[in-house]
Amino acid sequence: MAKAYEGGVPLVEVVRSGFTESVHRGSVVVIDASGDILAAAGDVHGPMFPRSTNKPIQTIGMLRSGLRLADPADLALVSASHSGEDFHIARVRALLRSVGLDETFLRCPPDLPLGEAAKAALYAAGGGRARVLMNCSGKHAGMLLTCREAGWPLEEYYDPEHPLQERILLAFEEFTGQSPVATGVDGCGAPVLAAPLTALAGAYLRIVSGEPGSVERRVADAMRAYPELVAGTGAEDTVLMSRVPGLLCKSGAEAVMAAAVPGVGAVAVKIDDGGMRARTPVLVAGLRRLGLDAPVLAERAQTALLGGAAPVGAIRTIW
């Protein structure tokens, strides 16, 4: 067993009617524009699975393997954890059709839309789980298109020993600055590579700091230009990238989140218990430590806690 993430410190409290009823522990690192640690809490050097925050790096690996996309919006979708809205699904299907494939070639598991509104609409229409509805279907479509372009086998494109995954590993090592100490199977079936929060923050800073026209800069620019494709209507990543100038932001399962602004710095967060509600207040606190000051950061610094449909408390950072 490789050395793993050892856990963090209290970062977020849940206060109801003036009484603290829950506390989330976790870790966070803030690096400045030169890559030096500006602030940190918890275990920022122990490797953990970044989950979907790895997606921009995976997209870089695909582009370097020959992926060609005429529309930059498709780069955002390939890097996405989309909410399964109609415009997401239509674009995934169009990507597959562009190389003569359909959704039966996807190897991500059948799932329901990640977004609650999209899920409700699916149920109302009498629909059910499907591979194309899974939030990683854009990434899997990108992997299939890459294999088609490179002449690699379409079968088992998600296998760690497939040429595509070997190329993605090289991109991971380049942008994180280290080899993964562990390789796991992500929820979508593709490999997930372990890295500490310091390496994740550094990777995001390198991506947003790429030269114009570079592969990494193309990914960053696409995600920031089409944030609704990266996540969905009202989702954390979409809202933050839409309203904080220059911000690249991507969340992942088990309450991981990373963000960077060129010339400013980067933040990476991991909440120990995987509680999604706790990650954004910590990320916002990190962005504020970088000197960023946008109205949305004040709005997202805490989440209202309801009692009887009325606000009675808040989920807020104590870091």
C-alpha positions as protocol buffer text, in pm:
chain_id: "A"
residue {
  index: 1
  type: MET
  ca { x: 0 y: 0 z: 0 }
}
residue {
  index: 2
  type: ALA
  ca { x: 134 y: 341 z: -98 }
}
residue {
  index: 3
  type: LYS
  ca { x: 153 y: 617 z: 158 }
}
residue {
  index: 4
  type: ALA
  ca { x: -185 y: 787 z: 149 }
}
residue {
  index: 5
  type: TYR
  ca { x: -344 y: 1109 z: 257 }
}
residue {
  index: 6
  type: GLU
  ca { x: -343 y: 1122 z: 638 }
}
residue {
  index: 7
  type: GLY
  ca { x: -636 y: 1355 z: 695 }
}
residue {
  index: 8
  type: GLY
  ca { x: -683 y: 1718 z: 777 }
}
residue {
  index: 9
  type: VAL
  ca { x: -797 y: 1961 z: 1041 }
}
residue {
  index: 10
  type: PRO
  ca { x: -1133 y: 2125 z: 1121 }
}
residue {
  index: 11
  type: LEU
  ca { x: -1213 y: 2357 z: 831 }
}
residue {
  index: 12
  type: VAL
  ca { x: -1591 y: 2400 z: 818 }
}
residue {
  index: 13
  type: GLU
  ca { x: -1860 y: 2423 z: 1082 }
}
residue {
  index: 14
  type: VAL
  ca { x: -2235 y: 2372 z: 1047 }
}
residue {
  index: 15
  type: VAL
  ca { x: -2414 y: 2611 z: 1279 }
}
residue {
  index: 16
  type: ARG
  ca { x: -2787 y: 2571 z: 1347 }
}
residue {
  index: 17
  type: SER
  ca { x: -2969 y: 2824 z: 1566 }
}
residue {
  index: 18
  type: GLY
  ca { x: -2639 y: 2937 z: 1715 }
}
residue {
  index: 19
  type: PHE
  ca { x: -2531 y: 2581 z: 1797 }
}
residue {
  index: 20
  type: THR
  ca { x: -2248 y: 2402 z: 1615 }
}
residue {
  index: 21
  type: GLU
  ca { x: -2393 y: 2064 z: 1522 }
}
residue {
  index: 22
  type: SER
  ca { x: -2129 y: 1935 z: 1276 }
}
residue {
  index: 23
  type: VAL
  ca { x: -1769 y: 1995 z: 1175 }
}
residue {
  index: 24
  type: HIS
  ca { x: -1596 y: 1896 z: 850 }
}
residue {
  index: 25
  type: ARG
  ca { x: -1224 y: 1824 z: 859 }
}
residue {
  index: 26
  type: GLY
  ca { x: -1003 y: 1860 z: 556 }
}
residue {
  index: 27
  type: SER
  ca { x: -693 y: 2007 z: 397 }
}
residue {
  index: 28
  type: VAL
  ca { x: -626 y: 2310 z: 179 }
}
residue {
  index: 29
  type: VAL
  ca { x: -323 y: 2467 z: 14 }
}
residue {
  index: 30
  type: VAL
  ca { x: -285 y: 2812 z: -141 }
}
residue {
  index: 31
  type: ILE
  ca { x: 11 y: 2884 z: -371 }
}
residue {
  index: 32
  type: ASP
  ca { x: 112 y: 3218 z: -513 }
}
residue {
  index: 33
  type: ALA
  ca { x: 191 y: 3300 z: -876 }
}
residue {
  index: 34
  type: SER
  ca { x: 547 y: 3169 z: -838 }
}
residue {
  index: 35
  type: GLY
  ca { x: 425 y: 2836 z: -699 }
}
residue {
  index: 36
  type: ASP
  ca { x: 532 y: 2899 z: -339 }
}
residue {
  index: 37
  type: ILE
  ca { x: 298 y: 2797 z: -57 }
}
residue {
  index: 38
  type: LEU
  ca { x: 120 y: 3103 z: 77 }
}
residue {
  index: 39
  type: ALA
  ca { x: -108 y: 2922 z: 324 }
}
residue {
  index: 40
  type: ALA
  ca { x: -191 y: 2563 z: 412 }
}
residue {
  index: 41
  type: ALA
  ca { x: -384 y: 2352 z: 661 }
}
residue {
  index: 42
  type: GLY
  ca { x: -398 y: 1976 z: 713 }
}
residue {
  index: 43
  type: ASP
  ca { x: -210 y: 1722 z: 503 }
}
residue {
  index: 44
  type: VAL
  ca { x: -118 y: 1894 z: 177 }
}
residue {
  index: 45
  type: HIS
  ca { x: 171 y: 1659 z: 93 }
}
residue {
  index: 46
  type: GLY
  ca { x: 1 y: 1320 z: 125 }
}
residue {
  index: 47
  type: PRO
  ca { x: -130 y: 1174 z: -203 }
}
residue {
  index: 48
  type: MET
  ca { x: -505 y: 1145 z: -254 }
}
residue {
  index: 49
  type: PHE
  ca { x: -725 y: 1078 z: -556 }
}
residue {
  index: 50
  type: PRO
  ca { x: -815 y: 1414 z: -714 }
}
residue {
  index: 51
  type: ARG
  ca { x: -1107 y: 1248 z: -894 }
}
residue {
  index: 52
  type: SER
  ca { x: -1257 y: 1477 z: -1160 }
}
residue {
  index: 53
  type: THR
  ca { x: -1019 y: 1762 z: -1088 }
}
residue {
  index: 54
  type: ASN
  ca { x: -783 y: 1548 z: -1299 }
}
residue {
  index: 55
  type: LYS
  ca { x: -999 y: 1609 z: -1608 }
}
residue {
  index: 56
  type: PRO
  ca { x: -816 y: 1913 z: -1752 }
}
residue {
  index: 57
  type: ILE
  ca { x: -495 y: 1709 z: -1739 }
}
residue {
  index: 58
  type: GLN
  ca { x: -666 y: 1414 z: -1906 }
}
residue {
  index: 59
  type: THR
  ca { x: -785 y: 1645 z: -2184 }
}
residue {
  index: 60
  type: ILE
  ca { x: -429 y: 1772 z: -2233 }
}
residue {
  index: 61
  type: GLY
  ca { x: -318 y: 1410 z: -2272 }
}
residue {
  index: 62
  type: MET
  ca { x: -587 y: 1353 z: -2533 }
}
residue {
  index: 63
  type: LEU
  ca { x: -489 y: 1660 z: -2734 }
}
residue {
  index: 64
  type: ARG
  ca { x: -126 y: 1553 z: -2729 }
}
residue {
  index: 65
  type: SER
  ca { x: -237 y: 1212 z: -2857 }
}
residue {
  index: 66
  type: GLY
  ca { x: -408 y: 1359 z: -3162 }
}
residue {
  index: 67
  type: LEU
  ca { x: -757 y: 1463 z: -3050 }
}
residue {
  index: 68
  type: ARG
  ca { x: -892 y: 1721 z: -3291 }
}
residue {
  index: 69
  type: LEU
  ca { x: -1196 y: 1932 z: -3209 }
}
residue {
  index: 70
  type: ALA
  ca { x: -1312 y: 2210 z: -3438 }
}
residue {
  index: 71
  type: ASP
  ca { x: -1518 y: 2383 z: -3169 }
}
residue {
  index: 72
  type: PRO
  ca { x: -1342 y: 2494 z: -2845 }
}
residue {
  index: 73
  type: ALA
  ca { x: -1672 y: 2434 z: -2664 }
}
residue {
  index: 74
  type: ASP
  ca { x: -1616 y: 2062 z: -2715 }
}
residue {
  index: 75
  type: LEU
  ca { x: -1289 y: 2088 z: -2520 }
}
residue {
  index: 76
  type: ALA
  ca { x: -1491 y: 2220 z: -2226 }
}
residue {
  index: 77
  type: LEU
  ca { x: -1731 y: 1925 z: -2253 }
}
residue {
  index: 78
  type: VAL
  ca { x: -1447 y: 1671 z: -2270 }
}
residue {
  index: 79
  type: SER
  ca { x: -1313 y: 1826 z: -1946 }
}
residue {
  index: 80
  type: ALA
  ca { x: -1654 y: 1829 z: -1781 }
}
residue {
  index: 81
  type: SER
  ca { x: -1850 y: 1672 z: -1501 }
}
residue {
  index: 82
  type: HIS
  ca { x: -2170 y: 1782 z: -1669 }
}
residue {
  index: 83
  type: SER
  ca { x: -2512 y: 1796 z: -1508 }
}
residue {
  index: 84
  type: GLY
  ca { x: -2683 y: 1601 z: -1786 }
}
residue {
  index: 85
  type: GLU
  ca { x: -2889 y: 1884 z: -1932 }
}
residue {
  index: 86
  type: ASP
  ca { x: -3021 y: 1850 z: -2285 }
}
residue {
  index: 87
  type: PHE
  ca { x: -2747 y: 2068 z: -2434 }
}
residue {
  index: 88
  type: HIS
  ca { x: -2479 y: 1849 z: -2272 }
}
residue {
  index: 89
  type: ILE
  ca { x: -2626 y: 1526 z: -2401 }
}
residue {
  index: 90
  type: ALA
  ca { x: -2685 y: 1659 z: -2753 }
}
residue {
  index: 91
  type: ARG
  ca { x: -2323 y: 1770 z: -2777 }
}
residue {
  index: 92
  type: VAL
  ca { x: -2187 y: 1435 z: -2652 }
}
residue {
  index: 93
  type: ARG
  ca { x: -2394 y: 1253 z: -2914 }
}
residue {
  index: 94
  type: ALA
  ca { x: -2277 y: 1494 z: -3184 }
}
residue {
  index: 95
  type: LEU
  ca { x: -1914 y: 1432 z: -3090 }
}
residue {
  index: 96
  type: LEU
  ca { x: -1961 y: 1057 z: -3125 }
}
residue {
  index: 97
  type: ARG
  ca { x: -2144 y: 1091 z: -3456 }
}
residue {
  index: 98
  type: SER
  ca { x: -1860 y: 1301 z: -3595 }
}
residue {
  index: 99
  type: VAL
  ca { x: -1641 y: 988 z: -3605 }
}
residue {
  index: 100
  type: GLY
  ca { x: -1914 y: 739 z: -3688 }
}
residue {
  index: 101
  type: LEU
  ca { x: -1979 y: 619 z: -3333 }
}
residue {
  index: 102
  type: ASP
  ca { x: -2279 y: 625 z: -3102 }
}
residue {
  index: 103
  type: GLU
  ca { x: -2333 y: 604 z: -2728 }
}
residue {
  index: 104
  type: THR
  ca { x: -2311 y: 224 z: -2722 }
}
residue {
  index: 105
  type: PHE
  ca { x: -1933 y: 266 z: -2754 }
}
residue {
  index: 106
  type: LEU
  ca { x: -1916 y: 456 z: -2424 }
}
residue {
  index: 107
  type: ARG
  ca { x: -1779 y: 249 z: -2136 }
}
residue {
  index: 108
  type: CYS
  ca { x: -1880 y: 480 z: -1852 }
}
residue {
  index: 109
  type: PRO
  ca { x: -2160 y: 318 z: -1648 }
}
residue {
  index: 110
  type: PRO
  ca { x: -2529 y: 390 z: -1714 }
}
residue {
  index: 111
  type: ASP
  ca { x: -2635 y: 665 z: -1478 }
}
residue {
  index: 112
  type: LEU
  ca { x: -2885 y: 938 z: -1407 }
}
residue {
  index: 113
  type: PRO
  ca { x: -2810 y: 1307 z: -1471 }
}
residue {
  index: 114
  type: LEU
  ca { x: -2603 y: 1474 z: -1203 }
}
residue {
  index: 115
  type: GLY
  ca { x: -2824 y: 1783 z: -1203 }
}
residue {
  index: 116
  type: GLU
  ca { x: -3147 y: 1764 z: -1006 }
}
residue {
  index: 117
  type: ALA
  ca { x: -3352 y: 1953 z: -1266 }
}
residue {
  index: 118
  type: ALA
  ca { x: -3224 y: 1731 z: -1546 }
}
residue {
  index: 119
  type: LYS
  ca { x: -3297 y: 1422 z: -1338 }
}
residue {
  index: 120
  type: ALA
  ca { x: -3652 y: 1539 z: -1266 }
}
residue {
  index: 121
  type: ALA
  ca { x: -3711 y: 1608 z: -1638 }
}
residue {
  index: 122
  type: LEU
  ca { x: -3582 y: 1262 z: -1725 }
}
residue {
  index: 123
  type: TYR
  ca { x: -3818 y: 1096 z: -1478 }
}
residue {
  index: 124
  type: ALA
  ca { x: -4111 y: 1308 z: -1602 }
}
residue {
  index: 125
  type: ALA
  ca { x: -4041 y: 1186 z: -1956 }
}
residue {
  index: 126
  type: GLY
  ca { x: -4031 y: 826 z: -1841 }
}
residue {
  index: 127
  type: GLY
  ca { x: -3656 y: 789 z: -1899 }
}
residue {
  index: 128
  type: GLY
  ca { x: -3397 y: 600 z: -1700 }
}
residue {
  index: 129
  type: ARG
  ca { x: -3025 y: 542 z: -1662 }
}
residue {
  index: 130
  type: ALA
  ca { x: -2803 y: 563 z: -1970 }
}
residue {
  index: 131
  type: ARG
  ca { x: -2429 y: 584 z: -2037 }
}
residue {
  index: 132
  type: VAL
  ca { x: -2462 y: 914 z: -2221 }
}
residue {
  index: 133
  type: LEU
  ca { x: -2630 y: 1070 z: -1916 }
}
residue {
  index: 134
  type: MET
  ca { x: -2335 y: 990 z: -1688 }
}
residue {
  index: 135
  type: ASN
  ca { x: -2151 y: 1310 z: -1591 }
}
residue {
  index: 136
  type: CYS
  ca { x: -1823 y: 1184 z: -1742 }
}
residue {
  index: 137
  type: SER
  ca { x: -1970 y: 1095 z: -2083 }
}
residue {
  index: 138
  type: GLY
  ca { x: -1801 y: 1396 z: -2244 }
}
residue {
  index: 139
  type: LYS
  ca { x: -1462 y: 1275 z: -2126 }
}
residue {
  index: 140
  type: HIS
  ca { x: -1530 y: 923 z: -2249 }
}
residue {
  index: 141
  type: ALA
  ca { x: -1644 y: 1058 z: -2585 }
}
residue {
  index: 142
  type: GLY
  ca { x: -1318 y: 1252 z: -2606 }
}
residue {
  index: 143
  type: MET
  ca { x: -1122 y: 936 z: -2531 }
}
residue {
  index: 144
  type: LEU
  ca { x: -1302 y: 751 z: -2809 }
}
residue {
  index: 145
  type: LEU
  ca { x: -1238 y: 1033 z: -3057 }
}
residue {
  index: 146
  type: THR
  ca { x: -871 y: 1036 z: -2959 }
}
residue {
  index: 147
  type: CYS
  ca { x: -838 y: 663 z: -3018 }
}
residue {
  index: 148
  type: ARG
  ca { x: -1012 y: 692 z: -3354 }
}
residue {
  index: 149
  type: GLU
  ca { x: -776 y: 973 z: -3459 }
}
residue {
  index: 150
  type: ALA
  ca { x: -463 y: 791 z: -3336 }
}
residue {
  index: 151
  type: GLY
  ca { x: -563 y: 456 z: -3481 }
}
residue {
  index: 152
  type: TRP
  ca { x: -571 y: 290 z: -3139 }
}
residue {
  index: 153
  type: PRO
  ca { x: -819 y: 17 z: -3039 }
}
residue {
  index: 154
  type: LEU
  ca { x: -1156 y: 149 z: -2921 }
}
residue {
  index: 155
  type: GLU
  ca { x: -1206 y: -148 z: -2691 }
}
residue {
  index: 156
  type: GLU
  ca { x: -1084 y: -100 z: -2334 }
}
residue {
  index: 157
  type: TYR
  ca { x: -969 y: 256 z: -2401 }
}
residue {
  index: 158
  type: TYR
  ca { x: -1003 y: 304 z: -2025 }
}
residue {
  index: 159
  type: ASP
  ca { x: -747 y: 36 z: -1937 }
}
residue {
  index: 160
  type: PRO
  ca { x: -434 y: 181 z: -1766 }
}
residue {
  index: 161
  type: GLU
  ca { x: -215 y: -8 z: -2016 }
}
residue {
  index: 162
  type: HIS
  ca { x: -396 y: 130 z: -2322 }
}
residue {
  index: 163
  type: PRO
  ca { x: -177 y: 372 z: -2526 }
}
residue {
  index: 164
  type: LEU
  ca { x: -419 y: 655 z: -2454 }
}
residue {
  index: 165
  type: GLN
  ca { x: -395 y: 614 z: -2077 }
}
residue {
  index: 166
  type: GLU
  ca { x: -17 y: 592 z: -2101 }
}
residue {
  index: 167
  type: ARG
  ca { x: -15 y: 931 z: -2278 }
}
residue {
  index: 168
  type: ILE
  ca { x: -245 y: 1077 z: -2013 }
}
residue {
  index: 169
  type: LEU
  ca { x: -6 y: 948 z: -1746 }
}
residue {
  index: 170
  type: LEU
  ca { x: 279 y: 1140 z: -1912 }
}
residue {
  index: 171
  type: ALA
  ca { x: 72 y: 1460 z: -1905 }
}
residue {
  index: 172
  type: PHE
  ca { x: -13 y: 1398 z: -1539 }
}
residue {
  index: 173
  type: GLU
  ca { x: 354 y: 1358 z: -1450 }
}
residue {
  index: 174
  type: GLU
  ca { x: 449 y: 1672 z: -1639 }
}
residue {
  index: 175
  type: PHE
  ca { x: 188 y: 1901 z: -1488 }
}
residue {
  index: 176
  type: THR
  ca { x: 193 y: 1769 z: -1131 }
}
residue {
  index: 177
  type: GLY
  ca { x: 571 y: 1734 z: -1134 }
}
residue {
  index: 178
  type: GLN
  ca { x: 566 y: 1378 z: -1001 }
}
residue {
  index: 179
  type: SER
  ca { x: 466 y: 1021 z: -1074 }
}
residue {
  index: 180
  type: PRO
  ca { x: 146 y: 895 z: -910 }
}
residue {
  index: 181
  type: VAL
  ca { x: 205 y: 673 z: -608 }
}
residue {
  index: 182
  type: ALA
  ca { x: -124 y: 498 z: -678 }
}
residue {
  index: 183
  type: THR
  ca { x: -358 y: 435 z: -971 }
}
residue {
  index: 184
  type: GLY
  ca { x: -723 y: 360 z: -902 }
}
residue {
  index: 185
  type: VAL
  ca { x: -1045 y: 313 z: -1093 }
}
residue {
  index: 186
  type: ASP
  ca { x: -1258 y: 627 z: -1097 }
}
residue {
  index: 187
  type: GLY
  ca { x: -1637 y: 618 z: -1069 }
}
residue {
  index: 188
  type: CYS
  ca { x: -1663 y: 636 z: -1447 }
}
residue {
  index: 189
  type: GLY
  ca { x: -1426 y: 341 z: -1497 }
}
residue {
  index: 190
  type: ALA
  ca { x: -1127 y: 539 z: -1625 }
}
residue {
  index: 191
  type: PRO
  ca { x: -798 y: 549 z: -1431 }
}
residue {
  index: 192
  type: VAL
  ca { x: -759 y: 803 z: -1153 }
}
residue {
  index: 193
  type: LEU
  ca { x: -406 y: 901 z: -1051 }
}
residue {
  index: 194
  type: ALA
  ca { x: -307 y: 1001 z: -698 }
}
residue {
  index: 195
  type: ALA
  ca { x: -141 y: 1333 z: -620 }
}
residue {
  index: 196
  type: PRO
  ca { x: -102 y: 1558 z: -314 }
}
residue {
  index: 197
  type: LEU
  ca { x: -287 y: 1888 z: -294 }
}
residue {
  index: 198
  type: THR
  ca { x: 38 y: 2081 z: -351 }
}
residue {
  index: 199
  type: ALA
  ca { x: 89 y: 1903 z: -684 }
}
residue {
  index: 200
  type: LEU
  ca { x: -275 y: 1952 z: -785 }
}
residue {
  index: 201
  type: ALA
  ca { x: -259 y: 2326 z: -716 }
}
residue {
  index: 202
  type: GLY
  ca { x: 70 y: 2346 z: -906 }
}
residue {
  index: 203
  type: ALA
  ca { x: -80 y: 2165 z: -1204 }
}
residue {
  index: 204
  type: TYR
  ca { x: -370 y: 2411 z: -1224 }
}
residue {
  index: 205
  type: LEU
  ca { x: -131 y: 2705 z: -1202 }
}
residue {
  index: 206
  type: ARG
  ca { x: 76 y: 2561 z: -1489 }
}
residue {
  index: 207
  type: ILE
  ca { x: -235 y: 2505 z: -1698 }
}
residue {
  index: 208
  type: VAL
  ca { x: -367 y: 2862 z: -1667 }
}
residue {
  index: 209
  type: SER
  ca { x: -15 y: 3004 z: -1710 }
}
residue {
  index: 210
  type: GLY
  ca { x: 48 y: 2829 z: -2043 }
}
residue {
  index: 211
  type: GLU
  ca { x: 152 y: 3028 z: -2346 }
}
residue {
  index: 212
  type: PRO
  ca { x: -137 y: 3135 z: -2573 }
}
residue {
  index: 213
  type: GLY
  ca { x: -203 y: 2857 z: -2822 }
}
residue {
  index: 214
  type: SER
  ca { x: -35 y: 2589 z: -2611 }
}
residue {
  index: 215
  type: VAL
  ca { x: -232 y: 2273 z: -2545 }
}
residue {
  index: 216
  type: GLU
  ca { x: -278 y: 2351 z: -2176 }
}
residue {
  index: 217
  type: ARG
  ca { x: -386 y: 2707 z: -2246 }
}
residue {
  index: 218
  type: ARG
  ca { x: -639 y: 2584 z: -2503 }
}
residue {
  index: 219
  type: VAL
  ca { x: -798 y: 2365 z: -2234 }
}
residue {
  index: 220
  type: ALA
  ca { x: -802 y: 2643 z: -1976 }
}
residue {
  index: 221
  type: ASP
  ca { x: -942 y: 2896 z: -2223 }
}
residue {
  index: 222
  type: ALA
  ca { x: -1216 y: 2658 z: -2339 }
}
residue {
  index: 223
  type: MET
  ca { x: -1328 y: 2575 z: -1986 }
}
residue {
  index: 224
  type: ARG
  ca { x: -1339 y: 2941 z: -1888 }
}
residue {
  index: 225
  type: ALA
  ca { x: -1520 y: 3042 z: -2206 }
}
residue {
  index: 226
  type: TYR
  ca { x: -1788 y: 2771 z: -2173 }
}
residue {
  index: 227
  type: PRO
  ca { x: -1833 y: 2711 z: -1799 }
}
residue {
  index: 228
  type: GLU
  ca { x: -2191 y: 2592 z: -1846 }
}
residue {
  index: 229
  type: LEU
  ca { x: -2051 y: 2294 z: -2038 }
}
residue {
  index: 230
  type: VAL
  ca { x: -1795 y: 2215 z: -1765 }
}
residue {
  index: 231
  type: ALA
  ca { x: -2070 y: 2171 z: -1505 }
}
residue {
  index: 232
  type: GLY
  ca { x: -2420 y: 2305 z: -1564 }
}
residue {
  index: 233
  type: THR
  ca { x: -2684 y: 2561 z: -1478 }
}
residue {
  index: 234
  type: GLY
  ca { x: -2622 y: 2695 z: -1126 }
}
residue {
  index: 235
  type: ALA
  ca { x: -2338 y: 2451 z: -1051 }
}
residue {
  index: 236
  type: GLU
  ca { x: -2039 y: 2562 z: -843 }
}
residue {
  index: 237
  type: ASP
  ca { x: -1779 y: 2549 z: -1119 }
}
residue {
  index: 238
  type: THR
  ca { x: -2005 y: 2725 z: -1368 }
}
residue {
  index: 239
  type: VAL
  ca { x: -2096 y: 3008 z: -1131 }
}
residue {
  index: 240
  type: LEU
  ca { x: -1741 y: 3070 z: -1008 }
}
residue {
  index: 241
  type: MET
  ca { x: -1581 y: 3069 z: -1354 }
}
residue {
  index: 242
  type: SER
  ca { x: -1859 y: 3289 z: -1491 }
}
residue {
  index: 243
  type: ARG
  ca { x: -1813 y: 3555 z: -1225 }
}
residue {
  index: 244
  type: VAL
  ca { x: -1447 y: 3555 z: -1122 }
}
residue {
  index: 245
  type: PRO
  ca { x: -1232 y: 3696 z: -1407 }
}
residue {
  index: 246
  type: GLY
  ca { x: -965 y: 3454 z: -1528 }
}
residue {
  index: 247
  type: LEU
  ca { x: -1061 y: 3175 z: -1290 }
}
residue {
  index: 248
  type: LEU
  ca { x: -1022 y: 2810 z: -1390 }
}
residue {
  index: 249
  type: CYS
  ca { x: -1216 y: 2590 z: -1150 }
}
residue {
  index: 250
  type: LYS
  ca { x: -1299 y: 2219 z: -1140 }
}
residue {
  index: 251
  type: SER
  ca { x: -1458 y: 2009 z: -868 }
}
residue {
  index: 252
  type: GLY
  ca { x: -1440 y: 1636 z: -816 }
}
residue {
  index: 253
  type: ALA
  ca { x: -1604 y: 1358 z: -617 }
}
residue {
  index: 254
  type: GLU
  ca { x: -1518 y: 1308 z: -251 }
}
residue {
  index: 255
  type: ALA
  ca { x: -1516 y: 1685 z: -207 }
}
residue {
  index: 256
  type: VAL
  ca { x: -1200 y: 1773 z: -398 }
}
residue {
  index: 257
  type: MET
  ca { x: -1179 y: 2112 z: -568 }
}
residue {
  index: 258
  type: ALA
  ca { x: -906 y: 2311 z: -742 }
}
residue {
  index: 259
  type: ALA
  ca { x: -887 y: 2659 z: -892 }
}
residue {
  index: 260
  type: ALA
  ca { x: -629 y: 2894 z: -1039 }
}
residue {
  index: 261
  type: VAL
  ca { x: -596 y: 3244 z: -1182 }
}
residue {
  index: 262
  type: PRO
  ca { x: -298 y: 3333 z: -1404 }
}
residue {
  index: 263
  type: GLY
  ca { x: -55 y: 3573 z: -1241 }
}
residue {
  index: 264
  type: VAL
  ca { x: -229 y: 3529 z: -905 }
}
residue {
  index: 265
  type: GLY
  ca { x: -203 y: 3170 z: -780 }
}
residue {
  index: 266
  type: ALA
  ca { x: -399 y: 2852 z: -714 }
}
residue {
  index: 267
  type: VAL
  ca { x: -596 y: 2671 z: -443 }
}
residue {
  index: 268
  type: ALA
  ca { x: -664 y: 2299 z: -389 }
}
residue {
  index: 269
  type: VAL
  ca { x: -906 y: 2155 z: -132 }
}
residue {
  index: 270
  type: LYS
  ca { x: -992 y: 1810 z: 2 }
}
residue {
  index: 271
  type: ILE
  ca { x: -1268 y: 1749 z: 259 }
}
residue {
  index: 272
  type: ASP
  ca { x: -1198 y: 1430 z: 454 }
}
residue {
  index: 273
  type: ASP
  ca { x: -1551 y: 1293 z: 477 }
}
residue {
  index: 274
  type: GLY
  ca { x: -1632 y: 1369 z: 112 }
}
residue {
  index: 275
  type: GLY
  ca { x: -1898 y: 1622 z: 215 }
}
residue {
  index: 276
  type: MET
  ca { x: -1958 y: 1830 z: -96 }
}
residue {
  index: 277
  type: ARG
  ca { x: -2127 y: 2109 z: 100 }
}
residue {
  index: 278
  type: ALA
  ca { x: -1798 y: 2192 z: 274 }
}
residue {
  index: 279
  type: ARG
  ca { x: -1562 y: 2239 z: -19 }
}
residue {
  index: 280
  type: THR
  ca { x: -1673 y: 2573 z: -169 }
}
residue {
  index: 281
  type: PRO
  ca { x: -1648 y: 2781 z: 154 }
}
residue {
  index: 282
  type: VAL
  ca { x: -1289 y: 2659 z: 195 }
}
residue {
  index: 283
  type: LEU
  ca { x: -1201 y: 2725 z: -169 }
}
residue {
  index: 284
  type: VAL
  ca { x: -1345 y: 3076 z: -140 }
}
residue {
  index: 285
  type: ALA
  ca { x: -1135 y: 3140 z: 171 }
}
residue {
  index: 286
  type: GLY
  ca { x: -828 y: 3032 z: -24 }
}
residue {
  index: 287
  type: LEU
  ca { x: -910 y: 3256 z: -319 }
}
residue {
  index: 288
  type: ARG
  ca { x: -956 y: 3549 z: -83 }
}
residue {
  index: 289
  type: ARG
  ca { x: -611 y: 3481 z: 63 }
}
residue {
  index: 290
  type: LEU
  ca { x: -481 y: 3533 z: -289 }
}
residue {
  index: 291
  type: GLY
  ca { x: -635 y: 3881 z: -283 }
}
residue {
  index: 292
  type: LEU
  ca { x: -928 y: 3803 z: -513 }
}
residue {
  index: 293
  type: ASP
  ca { x: -1237 y: 4008 z: -441 }
}
residue {
  index: 294
  type: ALA
  ca { x: -1546 y: 3938 z: -652 }
}
residue {
  index: 295
  type: PRO
  ca { x: -1907 y: 3965 z: -529 }
}
residue {
  index: 296
  type: VAL
  ca { x: -1965 y: 3594 z: -593 }
}
residue {
  index: 297
  type: LEU
  ca { x: -1694 y: 3507 z: -341 }
}
residue {
  index: 298
  type: ALA
  ca { x: -1885 y: 3687 z: -68 }
}
residue {
  index: 299
  type: GLU
  ca { x: -2203 y: 3509 z: -178 }
}
residue {
  index: 300
  type: ARG
  ca { x: -2037 y: 3165 z: -174 }
}
residue {
  index: 301
  type: ALA
  ca { x: -1836 y: 3213 z: 146 }
}
residue {
  index: 302
  type: GLN
  ca { x: -2113 y: 3034 z: 334 }
}
residue {
  index: 303
  type: THR
  ca { x: -2434 y: 2845 z: 262 }
}
residue {
  index: 304
  type: ALA
  ca { x: -2756 y: 2914 z: 446 }
}
residue {
  index: 305
  type: LEU
  ca { x: -2888 y: 2633 z: 668 }
}
residue {
  index: 306
  type: LEU
  ca { x: -3266 y: 2604 z: 673 }
}
residue {
  index: 307
  type: GLY
  ca { x: -3510 y: 2514 z: 944 }
}
residue {
  index: 308
  type: GLY
  ca { x: -3881 y: 2512 z: 864 }
}
residue {
  index: 309
  type: ALA
  ca { x: -3792 y: 2660 z: 521 }
}
residue {
  index: 310
  type: ALA
  ca { x: -3635 y: 2966 z: 687 }
}
residue {
  index: 311
  type: PRO
  ca { x: -3262 y: 3043 z: 734 }
}
residue {
  index: 312
  type: VAL
  ca { x: -3154 y: 2942 z: 1085 }
}
residue {
  index: 313
  type: GLY
  ca { x: -2779 y: 2905 z: 1044 }
}
residue {
  index: 314
  type: ALA
  ca { x: -2494 y: 2854 z: 802 }
}
residue {
  index: 315
  type: ILE
  ca { x: -2229 y: 2620 z: 667 }
}
residue {
  index: 316
  type: ARG
  ca { x: -1912 y: 2828 z: 690 }
}
residue {
  index: 317
  type: THR
  ca { x: -1538 y: 2796 z: 705 }
}
residue {
  index: 318
  type: ILE
  ca { x: -1347 y: 2827 z: 1032 }
}
residue {
  index: 319
  type: TRP
  ca { x: -1011 y: 2838 z: 857 }
}
